[in-house]
Tab-separated table of C-alpha atoms and ligand atoms in Angstrom:
chain	number	residue	atom	x	y	z
A	1	MET	CA	-152.574	-151.301	-26.499
A	2	LYS	CA	-149.990	-153.615	-24.511
A	3	ILE	CA	-148.409	-151.892	-21.583
A	4	ALA	CA	-146.122	-152.575	-19.004
A	5	VAL	CA	-145.584	-150.402	-15.950
A	6	VAL	CA	-142.422	-150.644	-13.949
A	7	GLY	CA	-143.059	-150.217	-10.493
A	8	THR	CA	-146.252	-150.934	-8.637
A	9	GLY	CA	-146.675	-148.360	-6.025
A	10	TYR	CA	-148.818	-145.527	-5.449
A	11	VAL	CA	-148.527	-144.137	-8.994
A	12	GLY	CA	-147.651	-147.772	-10.727
A	13	LEU	CA	-150.604	-149.392	-9.360
A	14	VAL	CA	-153.181	-146.908	-9.814
A	15	THR	CA	-151.817	-146.246	-13.498
A	16	GLY	CA	-151.614	-149.733	-14.587
A	17	THR	CA	-155.216	-150.230	-13.427
A	18	CYS	CA	-156.845	-147.037	-14.959
A	19	PHE	CA	-155.322	-148.234	-18.157
A	20	ALA	CA	-156.508	-151.716	-18.029
A	21	GLU	CA	-159.863	-150.173	-17.146
A	22	LYS	CA	-159.712	-148.065	-20.236
A	23	GLY	CA	-159.405	-151.474	-22.184
A	24	ASN	CA	-155.442	-151.968	-22.617
A	25	GLU	CA	-153.816	-154.905	-21.675
A	26	VAL	CA	-151.282	-153.989	-18.666
A	27	ILE	CA	-148.404	-155.844	-16.696
A	28	CYS	CA	-147.335	-154.448	-13.827
A	29	ILE	CA	-144.182	-155.121	-12.743
A	30	ASP	CA	-142.363	-154.865	-9.309
A	31	ILE	CA	-139.185	-155.954	-7.512
A	32	ASP	CA	-141.026	-156.702	-4.247
A	33	GLN	CA	-141.987	-160.502	-4.632
A	34	GLN	CA	-144.509	-160.256	-1.489
A	35	LYS	CA	-146.271	-157.527	-3.127
A	36	VAL	CA	-146.477	-159.228	-6.234
A	37	GLU	CA	-147.911	-162.161	-4.714
A	38	LYS	CA	-150.385	-160.306	-2.601
A	39	LEU	CA	-151.723	-158.420	-5.926
A	40	ARG	CA	-151.979	-161.781	-7.780
A	41	GLU	CA	-154.051	-163.390	-5.192
A	42	GLY	CA	-156.645	-160.223	-5.484
A	43	LYS	CA	-155.019	-158.580	-2.097
A	44	ILE	CA	-154.697	-154.661	-3.049
A	45	THR	CA	-151.394	-153.439	-1.309
A	46	ILE	CA	-152.355	-149.483	-0.731
A	47	TYR	CA	-155.590	-147.883	0.500
A	48	GLU	CA	-156.819	-145.749	-2.417
A	49	PRO	CA	-160.474	-144.692	-2.643
A	50	GLY	CA	-162.478	-146.715	-5.475
A	51	LEU	CA	-159.058	-148.853	-6.431
A	52	THR	CA	-160.423	-151.702	-5.192
A	53	ASP	CA	-163.406	-152.372	-7.471
A	54	LEU	CA	-161.297	-151.830	-10.619
A	55	PHE	CA	-158.273	-153.454	-9.560
A	56	LEU	CA	-160.369	-156.715	-8.996
A	57	ARG	CA	-162.703	-156.217	-12.120
A	58	ASN	CA	-159.679	-155.817	-14.563
A	59	LEU	CA	-157.646	-158.609	-12.360
A	60	LYS	CA	-160.373	-160.744	-13.011
A	61	GLU	CA	-161.078	-159.981	-16.717
A	62	GLY	CA	-157.356	-160.738	-17.422
A	63	ARG	CA	-156.398	-157.148	-18.359
A	64	LEU	CA	-154.427	-156.853	-15.505
A	65	LYS	CA	-151.602	-158.738	-14.260
A	66	PHE	CA	-148.593	-158.837	-12.121
A	67	THR	CA	-144.716	-160.264	-12.306
A	68	ASN	CA	-141.454	-159.732	-10.578
A	69	SER	CA	-139.960	-160.534	-13.964
A	70	LEU	CA	-138.838	-157.241	-15.962
A	71	ARG	CA	-138.269	-159.452	-19.393
A	72	GLU	CA	-141.303	-161.262	-18.684
A	73	GLY	CA	-143.211	-158.074	-18.155
A	74	VAL	CA	-142.239	-155.957	-21.155
A	75	LYS	CA	-142.043	-158.919	-23.594
A	76	ASP	CA	-144.404	-157.387	-26.353
A	77	ALA	CA	-145.143	-154.256	-24.531
A	78	GLU	CA	-145.510	-151.003	-27.097
A	79	ILE	CA	-145.262	-148.557	-23.933
A	80	ILE	CA	-143.166	-149.228	-21.003
A	81	PHE	CA	-143.958	-146.833	-18.081
A	82	LEU	CA	-141.430	-145.954	-15.483
A	83	ALA	CA	-143.246	-145.747	-12.289
A	84	LEU	CA	-139.991	-145.999	-9.905
A	85	PRO	CA	-139.426	-143.953	-6.436
A	86	THR	CA	-137.161	-140.822	-6.788
A	87	PRO	CA	-136.429	-140.301	-3.242
A	88	PRO	CA	-133.849	-137.499	-2.136
A	89	GLY	CA	-130.431	-138.756	-2.352
A	90	GLU	CA	-127.629	-137.847	0.282
A	91	ASN	CA	-127.498	-134.121	-0.641
A	92	GLY	CA	-131.629	-133.811	-1.719
A	93	SER	CA	-131.289	-134.162	-5.611
A	94	ALA	CA	-133.759	-136.692	-6.969
A	95	ASP	CA	-131.773	-140.204	-6.407
A	96	LEU	CA	-132.201	-141.809	-10.122
A	97	LYS	CA	-130.551	-145.296	-9.126
A	98	TYR	CA	-134.178	-146.950	-9.555
A	99	ILE	CA	-134.882	-145.453	-13.082
A	100	LEU	CA	-131.307	-145.819	-14.187
A	101	GLY	CA	-131.007	-149.195	-13.063
A	102	VAL	CA	-134.107	-150.320	-14.648
A	103	ALA	CA	-133.083	-148.180	-17.920
A	104	ASP	CA	-129.705	-150.318	-18.120
A	105	ASP	CA	-131.686	-153.567	-17.588
A	106	LEU	CA	-134.231	-152.566	-20.255
A	107	GLY	CA	-131.305	-151.949	-22.820
A	108	LYS	CA	-130.372	-155.530	-22.484
A	109	ILE	CA	-134.013	-157.029	-23.025
A	110	ILE	CA	-135.869	-154.919	-25.662
A	111	ASP	CA	-135.845	-156.669	-28.879
A	112	ASN	CA	-138.480	-154.122	-30.992
A	113	TYR	CA	-139.562	-150.679	-31.056
A	114	VAL	CA	-140.483	-149.542	-27.974
A	115	VAL	CA	-141.659	-146.018	-26.059
A	116	VAL	CA	-140.139	-145.678	-22.536
A	117	VAL	CA	-142.095	-143.277	-20.413
A	118	ASP	CA	-141.008	-141.445	-17.254
A	119	LYS	CA	-143.710	-141.282	-15.244
A	120	SER	CA	-141.948	-140.745	-12.013
A	121	THR	CA	-141.050	-137.128	-11.000
A	122	VAL	CA	-137.566	-136.614	-12.406
A	123	PRO	CA	-135.277	-133.866	-12.706
A	124	VAL	CA	-134.698	-132.223	-15.991
A	125	GLY	CA	-132.219	-133.913	-18.218
A	126	THR	CA	-133.233	-137.427	-16.886
A	127	ALA	CA	-134.910	-138.509	-20.368
A	128	ASP	CA	-131.416	-137.976	-21.549
A	129	LYS	CA	-129.891	-140.140	-19.025
A	130	VAL	CA	-132.473	-142.775	-19.500
A	131	LYS	CA	-131.722	-143.011	-23.365
A	132	ASN	CA	-128.134	-143.335	-22.670
A	133	ALA	CA	-128.506	-145.845	-20.004
A	134	ILE	CA	-130.724	-147.985	-22.722
A	135	ALA	CA	-128.756	-147.224	-25.568
A	136	GLN	CA	-125.410	-148.632	-24.490
A	137	HIS	CA	-126.654	-151.999	-24.671
A	138	THR	CA	-129.029	-152.090	-27.606
A	139	LYS	CA	-129.239	-151.223	-31.384
A	140	VAL	CA	-132.809	-151.342	-31.299
A	141	GLU	CA	-134.745	-148.124	-31.951
A	142	PHE	CA	-136.947	-146.809	-28.860
A	143	ASP	CA	-137.909	-143.410	-27.698
A	144	VAL	CA	-137.933	-141.787	-24.427
A	145	VAL	CA	-140.964	-139.916	-23.182
A	146	SER	CA	-141.784	-137.680	-20.534
A	147	ASN	CA	-145.398	-137.924	-19.045
A	148	PRO	CA	-145.368	-136.765	-15.719
A	149	GLU	CA	-148.043	-137.715	-13.300
A	150	PHE	CA	-150.291	-135.275	-11.345
A	151	LEU	CA	-152.804	-137.531	-9.389
A	152	ARG	CA	-153.023	-136.902	-5.599
A	153	GLU	CA	-153.026	-139.744	-3.390
A	154	GLY	CA	-156.796	-139.877	-1.874
A	155	VAL	CA	-158.366	-139.209	-4.925
A	156	ALA	CA	-155.867	-140.926	-7.193
A	157	VAL	CA	-158.231	-142.855	-9.181
A	158	ASP	CA	-160.313	-140.075	-10.076
A	159	ASP	CA	-157.403	-137.902	-10.833
A	160	PHE	CA	-155.996	-140.217	-13.064
A	161	MET	CA	-159.495	-140.667	-14.843
A	162	LYS	CA	-160.573	-137.386	-15.079
A	163	PRO	CA	-157.247	-135.259	-15.222
A	164	ASN	CA	-157.080	-131.254	-15.445
A	165	ARG	CA	-154.446	-131.905	-18.169
A	166	ILE	CA	-152.051	-134.572	-19.655
A	167	VAL	CA	-148.465	-133.389	-20.229
A	168	ILE	CA	-146.247	-135.047	-22.846
A	169	GLY	CA	-142.729	-134.431	-23.202
A	170	ALA	CA	-141.743	-136.144	-26.873
A	171	GLU	CA	-139.544	-135.518	-29.584
A	172	SER	CA	-140.283	-138.406	-32.237
A	173	GLU	CA	-143.388	-138.069	-34.355
A	174	ARG	CA	-143.639	-141.822	-33.947
A	175	ALA	CA	-143.611	-141.590	-30.125
A	176	LYS	CA	-146.303	-138.609	-30.321
A	177	LYS	CA	-148.499	-140.888	-32.102
A	178	ILE	CA	-148.489	-143.690	-29.682
A	179	MET	CA	-149.004	-141.565	-26.675
A	180	ASN	CA	-151.748	-139.955	-28.784
A	181	ASP	CA	-153.435	-143.195	-29.182
A	182	LEU	CA	-152.840	-144.175	-25.830
A	183	TYR	CA	-154.455	-141.013	-24.559
A	184	ALA	CA	-157.464	-140.674	-27.228
A	185	THR	CA	-160.465	-141.512	-24.783
A	186	PHE	CA	-159.068	-138.840	-22.538
A	187	SER	CA	-158.672	-136.167	-25.034
A	188	ARG	CA	-162.307	-137.302	-26.665
A	189	ALA	CA	-163.650	-136.402	-23.261
A	190	GLY	CA	-162.072	-133.158	-23.321
A	191	THR	CA	-158.916	-133.409	-21.354
A	192	PRO	CA	-156.299	-130.986	-23.192
A	193	VAL	CA	-153.264	-133.196	-23.757
A	194	ILE	CA	-150.143	-130.901	-23.871
A	195	TYR	CA	-147.652	-131.467	-26.163
A	196	MET	CA	-144.138	-130.323	-25.323
A	197	ASP	CA	-140.623	-131.059	-25.556
A	198	ILE	CA	-139.173	-133.250	-23.152
A	199	ARG	CA	-137.280	-130.877	-20.707
A	200	SER	CA	-140.055	-128.460	-20.471
A	201	ALA	CA	-142.264	-131.629	-19.319
A	202	GLU	CA	-139.874	-132.443	-16.565
A	203	LEU	CA	-139.667	-129.230	-15.289
A	204	THR	CA	-143.580	-128.827	-15.302
A	205	LYS	CA	-144.070	-131.142	-12.801
A	206	TYR	CA	-141.679	-129.651	-10.162
A	207	ALA	CA	-142.698	-126.545	-10.984
A	208	ALA	CA	-146.541	-127.322	-10.350
A	209	ASN	CA	-145.884	-128.942	-6.854
A	210	SER	CA	-143.374	-126.326	-5.924
A	211	PHE	CA	-145.909	-123.761	-6.638
A	212	LEU	CA	-148.764	-125.358	-4.517
A	213	ALA	CA	-146.633	-126.162	-1.728
A	214	THR	CA	-145.487	-122.688	-1.925
A	215	LYS	CA	-149.091	-121.577	-1.724
A	216	ILE	CA	-149.777	-123.514	1.161
A	217	THR	CA	-146.822	-122.405	3.060
A	218	PHE	CA	-147.508	-118.520	2.478
A	219	MET	CA	-150.701	-119.442	4.195
A	220	ASN	CA	-148.949	-121.162	6.985
A	221	GLU	CA	-146.755	-117.710	7.336
A	222	ILE	CA	-149.991	-115.882	7.188
A	223	ALA	CA	-151.543	-118.038	9.988
A	224	GLN	CA	-148.574	-117.332	11.931
A	225	LEU	CA	-149.585	-113.770	11.608
A	226	CYS	CA	-152.668	-114.093	12.513
A	227	GLU	CA	-152.046	-115.526	15.952
A	228	ARG	CA	-149.665	-112.717	16.587
A	229	MET	CA	-151.694	-110.025	15.286
A	230	GLY	CA	-155.613	-111.291	16.862
A	231	ALA	CA	-156.607	-111.824	12.984
A	232	ASP	CA	-158.729	-115.175	12.179
A	233	VAL	CA	-156.642	-117.169	9.217
A	234	ASP	CA	-160.287	-118.301	8.323
A	235	MET	CA	-161.642	-115.122	7.303
A	236	VAL	CA	-158.407	-113.838	5.665
A	237	ARG	CA	-158.626	-117.186	3.638
A	238	LEU	CA	-162.322	-116.520	2.728
A	239	GLY	CA	-161.320	-113.067	1.821
A	240	ILE	CA	-158.262	-113.710	-0.436
A	241	GLY	CA	-159.642	-116.796	-1.855
A	242	ALA	CA	-162.933	-115.279	-3.284
A	243	ASP	CA	-160.250	-113.258	-5.842
A	244	GLU	CA	-160.381	-115.499	-8.945
A	245	ARG	CA	-156.468	-114.546	-9.464
A	246	ILE	CA	-155.725	-115.995	-6.301
A	247	GLY	CA	-158.499	-118.957	-6.113
A	248	LYS	CA	-160.158	-120.944	-2.898
A	249	LYS	CA	-157.807	-124.196	-2.925
A	250	PHE	CA	-154.712	-124.837	-1.366
A	251	LEU	CA	-155.032	-122.116	1.001
A	252	PHE	CA	-155.818	-123.908	4.196
A	253	PRO	CA	-152.926	-123.425	6.711
A	254	GLY	CA	-151.878	-126.351	9.064
A	255	ILE	CA	-148.841	-128.346	10.466
A	256	GLY	CA	-146.773	-128.156	7.190
A	257	ILE	CA	-146.623	-129.779	3.928
A	258	GLY	CA	-145.908	-133.344	3.942
A	259	GLY	CA	-146.328	-136.530	1.915
A	260	SER	CA	-143.963	-138.209	-0.652
A	261	CYS	CA	-144.015	-135.743	-3.195
A	262	PHE	CA	-144.165	-131.998	-2.121
A	263	PRO	CA	-140.906	-131.891	0.408
A	264	LYS	CA	-139.008	-134.005	-1.738
A	265	ASP	CA	-139.730	-132.341	-5.096
A	266	ILE	CA	-138.840	-128.898	-3.747
A	267	PHE	CA	-135.585	-130.170	-2.383
A	268	ALA	CA	-134.894	-131.555	-5.560
A	269	LEU	CA	-135.595	-128.461	-7.710
A	270	VAL	CA	-133.629	-126.331	-5.535
A	271	MET	CA	-130.831	-128.992	-5.638
A	272	SER	CA	-131.357	-128.822	-9.683
A	273	ALA	CA	-131.173	-124.897	-9.619
A	274	ASN	CA	-127.735	-125.257	-7.942
A	275	GLU	CA	-126.510	-127.501	-10.407
A	276	PHE	CA	-127.657	-124.859	-13.142
A	277	ASP	CA	-126.125	-122.302	-11.032
A	278	TYR	CA	-129.237	-120.429	-9.847
A	279	ASP	CA	-130.130	-120.065	-6.019
A	280	PHE	CA	-133.728	-120.613	-5.872
A	281	GLN	CA	-134.444	-118.423	-3.281
A	282	ILE	CA	-138.304	-118.653	-2.534
A	283	LEU	CA	-138.037	-122.482	-2.466
A	284	ASN	CA	-135.352	-122.394	0.064
A	285	ALA	CA	-137.536	-120.420	2.403
A	286	VAL	CA	-140.602	-122.596	1.717
A	287	MET	CA	-138.093	-125.629	2.973
A	288	ARG	CA	-137.140	-123.541	6.094
A	289	VAL	CA	-140.851	-122.428	6.913
A	290	ASN	CA	-142.350	-125.857	6.308
A	291	GLN	CA	-139.413	-127.122	9.215
A	292	MET	CA	-140.677	-124.850	11.481
A	293	GLN	CA	-143.962	-125.223	10.794
A	294	ARG	CA	-144.532	-129.107	11.401
A	295	LEU	CA	-143.561	-128.667	14.862
A	296	HIS	CA	-145.715	-125.372	15.417
A	297	LEU	CA	-148.572	-127.325	17.183
A	298	VAL	CA	-145.798	-129.137	19.421
A	299	THR	CA	-144.466	-125.605	20.170
A	300	LYS	CA	-147.828	-124.854	21.360
A	301	ILE	CA	-148.359	-127.692	23.505
A	302	LYS	CA	-145.020	-127.138	25.084
A	303	HIS	CA	-145.984	-123.514	26.050
A	304	TYR	CA	-149.469	-124.634	27.314
A	305	PHE	CA	-147.619	-127.411	29.421
A	306	LYS	CA	-144.847	-124.731	30.798
A	307	GLY	CA	-142.273	-126.568	28.878
A	308	ASN	CA	-142.547	-129.654	30.787
A	309	LEU	CA	-143.850	-132.662	28.709
A	310	ASP	CA	-142.278	-135.195	30.921
A	311	GLY	CA	-145.041	-138.061	31.929
A	312	LYS	CA	-147.569	-136.245	29.819
A	313	HIS	CA	-149.599	-138.646	27.984
A	314	PHE	CA	-151.409	-137.452	24.569
A	315	ALA	CA	-153.997	-138.687	22.150
A	316	LEU	CA	-153.146	-138.465	18.688
A	317	TRP	CA	-155.752	-138.484	15.770
A	318	GLY	CA	-154.419	-139.172	12.331
A	319	LEU	CA	-151.281	-140.089	11.369
A	320	ALA	CA	-151.195	-140.125	7.326
A	321	PHE	CA	-150.029	-137.021	6.021
A	322	LYS	CA	-153.387	-136.161	4.692
A	323	PRO	CA	-156.953	-138.004	4.817
A	324	ASN	CA	-157.599	-140.819	2.410
A	325	THR	CA	-154.850	-142.203	2.139
A	326	ASP	CA	-152.485	-144.592	4.289
A	327	ASP	CA	-149.338	-143.078	3.602
A	328	ILE	CA	-147.115	-141.807	5.992
A	329	ARG	CA	-144.124	-140.369	4.327
A	330	GLU	CA	-143.248	-137.348	5.429
A	331	ALA	CA	-146.111	-136.874	7.481
A	332	PRO	CA	-145.999	-134.011	9.919
A	333	SER	CA	-147.575	-136.425	12.568
A	334	LEU	CA	-144.093	-138.102	12.439
A	335	TYR	CA	-141.961	-135.026	13.307
A	336	MET	CA	-144.482	-134.341	16.031
A	337	ILE	CA	-144.533	-137.587	17.429
A	338	ASP	CA	-140.607	-137.456	17.678
A	339	GLU	CA	-140.755	-134.594	19.377
A	340	LEU	CA	-143.216	-135.468	21.925
A	341	LEU	CA	-141.311	-138.403	22.759
A	342	LYS	CA	-138.102	-136.781	22.946
A	343	HIS	CA	-139.559	-134.440	25.419
A	344	GLY	CA	-140.593	-137.521	27.746
A	345	ALA	CA	-144.593	-137.896	26.588
A	346	THR	CA	-146.415	-140.977	25.600
A	347	ILE	CA	-148.901	-141.240	22.827
A	348	ARG	CA	-151.794	-143.265	21.998
A	349	ALA	CA	-152.580	-142.785	17.998
A	350	PHE	CA	-155.752	-143.317	15.684
A	351	ASP	CA	-155.854	-143.592	12.361
A	352	PRO	CA	-158.559	-144.889	9.777
A	353	GLU	CA	-156.151	-146.202	7.128
A	354	ALA	CA	-152.372	-145.325	8.221
A	355	MET	CA	-151.775	-147.537	11.364
A	356	GLY	CA	-150.495	-150.383	9.763
A	357	ASN	CA	-147.431	-148.125	8.431
A	358	ALA	CA	-147.179	-146.311	11.562
A	359	LYS	CA	-146.522	-149.520	13.198
A	360	LYS	CA	-143.790	-150.710	10.883
A	361	TYR	CA	-142.327	-147.128	11.509
A	362	PHE	CA	-142.916	-146.448	15.101
A	363	GLY	CA	-142.994	-150.311	16.652
A	364	ASN	CA	-143.702	-150.212	19.874
A	365	LYS	CA	-142.635	-146.499	20.651
A	366	ILE	CA	-146.099	-145.233	20.598
A	367	SER	CA	-149.374	-147.439	21.176
A	368	PHE	CA	-152.322	-147.568	18.789
A	369	ALA	CA	-156.012	-147.480	19.547
A	370	GLU	CA	-158.783	-149.255	18.355
A	371	ASN	CA	-160.600	-146.443	17.320
A	372	GLN	CA	-160.590	-142.769	17.904
A	373	TYR	CA	-162.307	-142.406	21.201
A	374	ASP	CA	-160.318	-145.592	22.590
A	375	ALA	CA	-157.424	-143.244	22.004
A	376	LEU	CA	-158.498	-140.862	24.492
A	377	GLU	CA	-158.532	-142.718	27.625
A	378	ASN	CA	-156.668	-140.502	30.317
A	379	ALA	CA	-154.752	-138.302	27.752
A	380	ASP	CA	-153.663	-135.266	29.194
A	381	ALA	CA	-154.908	-133.599	25.640
A	382	LEU	CA	-156.068	-134.372	22.218
A	383	ILE	CA	-154.085	-133.767	19.368
A	384	ILE	CA	-155.442	-133.577	15.732
A	385	ALA	CA	-152.755	-134.157	13.023
A	386	THR	CA	-154.760	-135.115	9.852
A	387	GLU	CA	-158.235	-134.003	8.770
A	388	TRP	CA	-160.072	-137.023	8.290
A	389	ASN	CA	-163.816	-136.588	7.625
A	390	GLU	CA	-165.038	-138.930	10.971
A	391	PHE	CA	-162.701	-136.487	13.146
A	392	ARG	CA	-164.959	-133.570	11.712
A	393	SER	CA	-167.924	-134.421	14.042
A	394	PRO	CA	-167.200	-135.972	17.118
A	395	ASP	CA	-169.282	-136.924	19.830
A	396	PHE	CA	-167.703	-134.065	22.137
A	397	GLN	CA	-169.555	-136.103	25.565
A	398	LYS	CA	-167.647	-139.028	24.798
A	399	ILE	CA	-163.929	-136.870	24.155
A	400	GLU	CA	-164.806	-135.297	27.521
A	401	SER	CA	-165.620	-138.513	29.511
A	402	ARG	CA	-162.323	-139.863	28.415
A	403	LEU	CA	-159.721	-137.058	28.364
A	404	LYS	CA	-158.072	-136.609	31.631
A	405	ARG	CA	-158.386	-132.364	30.594
A	406	LYS	CA	-160.794	-131.016	28.061
A	407	ILE	CA	-157.926	-129.596	25.953
A	408	ILE	CA	-157.467	-129.962	22.327
A	409	PHE	CA	-154.429	-128.903	19.875
A	410	ASP	CA	-155.832	-129.110	16.386
A	411	GLY	CA	-153.127	-128.743	13.629
A	412	ARG	CA	-156.172	-128.965	10.982
A	413	ASN	CA	-158.741	-126.361	12.225
A	414	LEU	CA	-161.480	-128.755	12.170
A	415	PHE	CA	-163.685	-127.027	14.687
A	416	GLU	CA	-165.190	-123.671	14.949
A	417	ASN	CA	-164.046	-121.609	17.803
A	418	SER	CA	-167.664	-120.842	18.884
A	419	THR	CA	-168.169	-124.727	19.212
A	420	MET	CA	-165.565	-125.194	21.335
A	421	GLN	CA	-166.183	-122.239	23.509
A	422	ASP	CA	-169.747	-123.917	23.648
A	423	GLN	CA	-168.424	-127.399	24.842
A	424	GLY	CA	-166.108	-125.670	26.984
A	425	PHE	CA	-162.944	-127.098	26.076
A	426	HIS	CA	-159.297	-125.366	25.991
A	427	TYR	CA	-159.138	-125.235	22.055
A	428	GLU	CA	-155.799	-124.470	20.265
A	429	SER	CA	-155.834	-124.458	16.259
A	430	ILE	CA	-153.689	-122.544	13.636
A	431	GLY	CA	-154.006	-119.018	12.727
A	432	ARG	CA	-156.939	-118.149	15.294
A	433	ALA	CA	-157.549	-117.486	18.477
A	434	VAL	CA	-157.095	-119.453	21.411
A	435	VAL	CA	-160.355	-120.817	22.992
A	436	GLU	CA	-159.810	-120.727	27.011
B	1	NAD	N1	-147.467	-140.764	-4.792
B	1	NAD	C1	-147.800	-139.806	-5.219
B	1	NAD	O1	-148.520	-139.135	-4.929
B	1	NAD	C2	-147.237	-139.610	-6.837
B	1	NAD	C3	-148.018	-138.445	-7.464
B	1	NAD	C4	-147.461	-138.071	-8.596
B	1	NAD	C5	-145.844	-138.587	-9.039
B	1	NAD	N2	-145.303	-139.263	-8.163
B	1	NAD	C6	-143.869	-139.536	-8.564
B	1	NAD	O2	-144.204	-141.207	-8.941
B	1	NAD	C7	-142.853	-141.874	-8.824
B	1	NAD	C8	-143.243	-143.000	-7.717
B	1	NAD	O3	-144.091	-142.542	-6.421
B	1	NAD	P1	-144.775	-143.749	-5.902
B	1	NAD	O4	-145.457	-143.159	-4.657
B	1	NAD	O5	-145.640	-144.552	-6.679
B	1	NAD	O6	-143.488	-144.624	-5.287
B	1	NAD	P2	-143.618	-145.945	-4.376
B	1	NAD	O7	-142.401	-145.992	-3.495
B	1	NAD	O8	-145.065	-145.975	-3.874
B	1	NAD	O9	-143.451	-146.792	-5.437
B	1	NAD	C9	-142.682	-147.696	-6.044
B	1	NAD	C10	-142.557	-149.032	-6.604
B	1	NAD	O10	-141.455	-149.239	-7.394
B	1	NAD	C11	-140.863	-150.704	-6.764
B	1	NAD	N3	-139.409	-150.531	-7.558
B	1	NAD	C12	-138.364	-150.214	-6.819
B	1	NAD	N4	-137.229	-150.601	-7.701
B	1	NAD	C13	-137.919	-151.502	-8.781
B	1	NAD	C14	-137.071	-152.109	-9.488
B	1	NAD	N5	-136.003	-151.920	-9.944
B	1	NAD	N6	-137.953	-152.744	-10.439
B	1	NAD	C15	-139.391	-152.976	-10.503
B	1	NAD	N7	-140.086	-152.281	-9.406
B	1	NAD	C16	-139.590	-151.722	-8.207
B	1	NAD	C17	-141.004	-150.579	-5.304
B	1	NAD	O11	-141.191	-151.996	-4.951
B	1	NAD	C18	-142.357	-149.724	-5.109
B	1	NAD	O12	-143.426	-151.036	-5.022
B	1	NAD	C19	-141.908	-141.420	-8.006
B	1	NAD	O13	-141.123	-140.309	-8.579
B	1	NAD	C20	-142.803	-139.823	-7.370
B	1	NAD	O14	-142.238	-138.546	-7.095
B	1	NAD	C21	-145.530	-139.633	-7.094
């Protein structure tokens, strides 16, 4: 099938590449000229495991193309995906200016029946707005469909190619048939394709993200209790996770939920609920707890250094909001770094993939290391903010020889307390006893 994808970021590039891999002819469109030029030259613009090979193969075989021109990109397309940003607006509601701006332009361009698909995460009622924006400029027939994306950065290719489910909100039979054809290879492989009305599809995405964020936040509160009550959150996690009704996943406490989706989607759902005269109390609490949790490790650091961080120097491992991505949007590390700097500390950070983005964000406010051990030189303590695999089994001798003091503050519970005891470190983690 001929597919256009508008917006070539984390979702758009993965969507476009994976549909090309499935044999479709795909054109990805982006407003960012530099990005399009790089992609045309075969240079990938995000770090996502497994994506580069697929991207290069499909580019070479001519199934995957890139353009800045919306008109050129959507010409002949049977399906146009919108994978555009929906960042929080001034009051936290999803800002629809990118989606509605493109919808407006599409109305002036389309000259044949086409299915316009919202892949972005959008509030209930957006499909109607998209429909109106297009319809005010054209008499051409078209349909708007909601097909929310559930991929996770870091495993996006796998998630896209082998999803748990595909959700499609469609109202016309014609659009349903086209979406059915598009996803035929997925349903043949056993993936459930769940058809529903458009509003339910739009809400499904927010409900899924909010539920998952709530689950993690609940465990963060249990971790807070563990620290106060002398219990061990890892034991509690195993104990409750063994109950199938609860499940083992998303029970890991840490330094708060981050990333480009959870925080903004919870906020957007709370604001949408308000518009419909409903106070979503649980999600308001989730947001409050999260604000506190992302500074929880810094609170421990301040406490250890008796409230005086002025002139202290820290090594920081991990900037990305989670491992296997270069994405730092809403990463807890950003909040922690800002707070440490505010109190007069200096920081040398290392992240396997996210330092490029972090340099753009921090400039020279912090320094960046060549590797994880280089970051440690002369630091008063090591702080761990992202659970990259390469941080899990470090050479503790090397850590010891470079740090000024044998202290680790671990926001991701990478090490066993018994190991840290044996290694002789002062070790503070989340929801577990302090190793002195
Ligand atoms: N990142 C994720 O893990 C993820 C997962 C599921 C859903 N989503 C949702 O998908 C949507 C996109 O997220 P993302 O992370 O891919 O965003 P992103 O910021 O990585 O990518 C958006 C792209 O759109 C481009 N763009 C902006 N305006 C444009 C325009 N007028 N025409 C063409 N291109 C334009 C930007 O240059 C950018 O490349 C959001 O609604 C997000 O909530 C994201």
